[in-house]
XYZ file of C-alpha atoms in Angstrom:
220
model
C -1.611 21.010 8.942
C 2.092 21.554 9.580
C 3.573 20.307 12.845
C 4.536 23.194 15.126
C 6.517 24.098 18.223
C 4.606 26.526 20.451
C 5.441 28.877 23.303
C 3.025 31.081 25.234
C 4.068 34.082 27.277
C 0.820 34.010 29.262
C -2.069 31.698 30.088
C -4.566 33.358 27.730
C -2.797 34.617 24.570
C -4.187 37.804 23.057
C -1.774 37.848 20.109
C -0.142 35.229 17.877
C 3.195 35.313 16.061
C 3.731 32.628 13.412
C 7.484 32.387 12.741
C 8.940 30.490 9.761
C 12.480 29.076 9.895
C 15.146 29.013 7.191
C 16.324 26.271 4.824
C 17.422 23.061 6.566
C 16.377 24.248 10.028
C 13.131 23.440 11.858
C 10.597 24.995 14.194
C 12.968 24.794 17.149
C 15.460 27.146 15.464
C 13.941 30.467 16.554
C 12.218 29.339 19.767
C 15.185 30.614 21.872
C 14.582 34.150 20.576
C 11.345 34.488 22.582
C 12.899 35.441 25.956
C 15.302 37.841 24.215
C 12.500 39.555 22.322
C 9.535 39.647 24.704
C 9.148 42.551 27.148
C 7.475 42.210 30.567
C 4.604 44.624 29.900
C 3.528 43.096 26.595
C 0.198 41.297 26.211
C 0.240 37.487 26.309
C 1.528 36.091 22.992
C 1.410 32.631 21.451
C 4.498 31.986 19.320
C 3.951 29.306 16.671
C 7.076 27.851 15.005
C 6.079 25.425 12.223
C 8.336 22.758 10.714
C 8.614 23.035 6.929
C 8.049 19.771 5.021
C 11.087 17.810 3.858
C 11.714 18.029 0.124
C 14.649 17.557 -2.279
C 16.608 20.793 -2.775
C 18.167 21.088 -6.228
C 21.119 23.349 -5.351
C 22.085 20.881 -2.605
C 22.293 17.982 -5.040
C 18.684 16.965 -4.507
C 19.264 16.178 -0.840
C 15.958 16.114 1.093
C 15.754 18.654 3.916
C 13.195 20.906 5.541
C 12.472 23.590 2.961
C 9.592 25.917 2.160
C 10.350 25.541 -1.570
C 12.972 24.080 -3.880
C 15.860 26.340 -4.903
C 16.194 25.762 -8.635
C 18.563 28.557 -9.682
C 21.258 30.886 -8.374
C 19.418 33.833 -9.966
C 17.311 35.423 -7.223
C 14.689 36.529 -9.753
C 13.875 32.909 -10.555
C 15.521 30.763 -7.864
C 12.352 29.890 -5.925
C 10.204 27.030 -7.187
C 6.893 28.862 -7.718
C 4.730 25.787 -7.049
C 6.568 25.169 -3.778
C 6.101 28.793 -2.741
C 2.365 28.582 -3.469
C 2.081 25.320 -1.501
C 3.838 26.829 1.515
C 1.720 29.991 1.367
C -1.388 27.769 1.497
C 0.020 25.894 4.514
C 0.758 29.179 6.282
C -2.790 30.332 5.563
C -4.010 27.172 7.355
C -1.956 28.134 10.411
C -3.390 31.662 10.313
C -6.920 30.229 10.116
C -6.170 27.973 13.097
C -5.124 30.973 15.192
C -8.403 32.666 14.243
C -10.273 29.537 15.301
C -8.459 29.722 18.636
C -9.873 33.190 19.169
C -7.094 35.478 17.875
C -8.373 38.037 15.326
C -6.360 38.779 12.185
C -5.615 42.228 13.598
C -3.581 40.478 16.324
C -1.754 37.889 14.206
C 1.774 38.622 12.974
C 3.694 36.580 10.403
C 7.492 36.401 10.675
C 10.211 34.537 8.818
C 13.963 34.205 8.385
C 15.632 33.561 5.012
C 13.409 31.047 3.128
C 10.773 31.538 5.815
C 10.944 35.284 5.251
C 10.425 34.773 1.529
C 7.210 32.870 2.306
C 6.189 35.621 4.744
C 6.528 38.226 1.983
C 4.786 36.025 -0.604
C 1.908 35.424 1.831
C 1.682 39.114 2.681
C 1.360 40.141 -0.967
C -1.687 37.950 -1.480
C -3.575 38.462 1.792
C -7.033 39.886 1.129
C -7.568 40.490 4.852
C -4.557 42.239 6.411
C -2.585 40.803 9.305
C -1.273 42.939 12.168
C 2.167 42.947 10.554
C 4.863 41.113 8.587
C 8.467 40.479 9.692
C 11.035 39.480 7.056
C 14.610 38.854 8.235
C 17.621 38.181 5.984
C 15.405 37.438 3.017
C 14.045 38.546 -0.366
C 10.781 38.610 -2.282
C 10.360 35.591 -4.594
C 9.221 36.460 -8.125
C 10.014 40.103 -7.429
C 9.315 41.092 -11.048
C 5.737 39.816 -10.710
C 5.083 41.468 -7.339
C 2.882 44.263 -8.694
C 0.589 41.781 -10.450
C 0.442 39.501 -7.383
C -0.449 42.281 -4.923
C -4.102 42.152 -3.866
C -6.147 45.155 -2.778
C -5.449 46.106 0.833
C -2.397 43.878 1.303
C -0.096 46.906 1.391
C -1.832 48.181 4.538
C 0.117 45.551 6.527
C 3.087 47.103 8.382
C 6.363 45.441 7.360
C 9.675 45.088 9.226
C 12.720 44.037 7.159
C 16.327 43.624 8.298
C 19.448 42.251 6.624
C 23.177 41.791 7.111
C 25.513 43.865 4.961
C 27.936 40.895 4.826
C 25.314 38.207 4.096
C 26.990 35.531 1.892
C 23.741 33.616 1.278
C 21.394 36.425 0.163
C 23.394 39.507 -0.892
C 22.144 42.673 0.773
C 21.595 44.244 -2.670
C 19.015 41.549 -3.432
C 17.173 42.299 -0.190
C 17.343 46.059 -0.813
C 15.826 45.592 -4.270
C 12.930 43.629 -2.729
C 12.555 46.354 -0.105
C 12.396 49.105 -2.746
C 9.800 47.186 -4.768
C 7.627 46.675 -1.678
C 7.919 50.369 -0.778
C 6.858 51.305 -4.308
C 3.842 49.019 -3.870
C 2.817 51.126 -0.869
C 3.892 49.046 2.125
C 4.628 50.940 5.361
C 8.100 49.434 5.606
C 10.763 49.777 8.288
C 14.211 48.732 6.998
C 17.367 47.952 8.984
C 20.836 46.951 7.795
C 23.411 45.511 10.198
C 27.135 44.626 9.899
C 26.519 40.880 10.093
C 26.326 37.747 7.932
C 23.271 35.469 7.411
C 22.087 35.645 11.002
C 20.229 37.676 13.627
C 21.957 40.126 15.983
C 21.060 41.714 19.335
C 20.533 45.190 17.810
C 18.092 43.694 15.323
C 16.104 41.952 18.075
C 15.903 45.248 19.966
C 14.695 47.133 16.872
C 12.124 44.434 16.186
C 10.942 44.729 19.791
C 10.431 48.472 19.310
C 8.459 47.822 16.123
C 6.310 45.178 17.838
C 5.675 47.576 20.701
C 4.067 49.953 18.202
C 1.813 47.166 16.921
C 0.663 46.283 20.447
C -0.047 49.937 21.247
C -1.860 50.503 17.961
């Protein structure tokens, strides 16, 4: 089981959000977003921020760092180490199962991720046989995008999906993200897409839009 940082917005959480960080960061990276995102009238939420394992990253000269998978190529169609992606998806599934064991049903568990973490969120979402309450993918892309149709399992596309990206992102070009978005739409996902004039980051307008989208999940 991955080590995690946790925050609860109330004594008895009714919902869980599992949030995956980007390459080289850790579970503390997105913890400060909670007070910016959460609204006073929302149900109690447990935010779970796992630490990715440390592994050598090829494009960084093999330097070990926290990473959800190795980056083996500059080509976004093949840059993600498929075995690493599968390993991280399995670890995320363990975290989802733990939230269920703590009394949170799948219909109240959301999976979020930024950059590499967002790629794992999308990869997990494609293969979930029992839908989650929603998927959040920020500044990211779908690994193995050409194989997405064959990886999609029945019912996975019923999960609502929020995607957002910066038009000036130097790490993951917005065109790469838009291609992933179009593929996921074609696969039938109910997808909300936002594009902001920013780099590889999160902005206040994006947090507000995500809050609106989450509000719909809580009311649903």
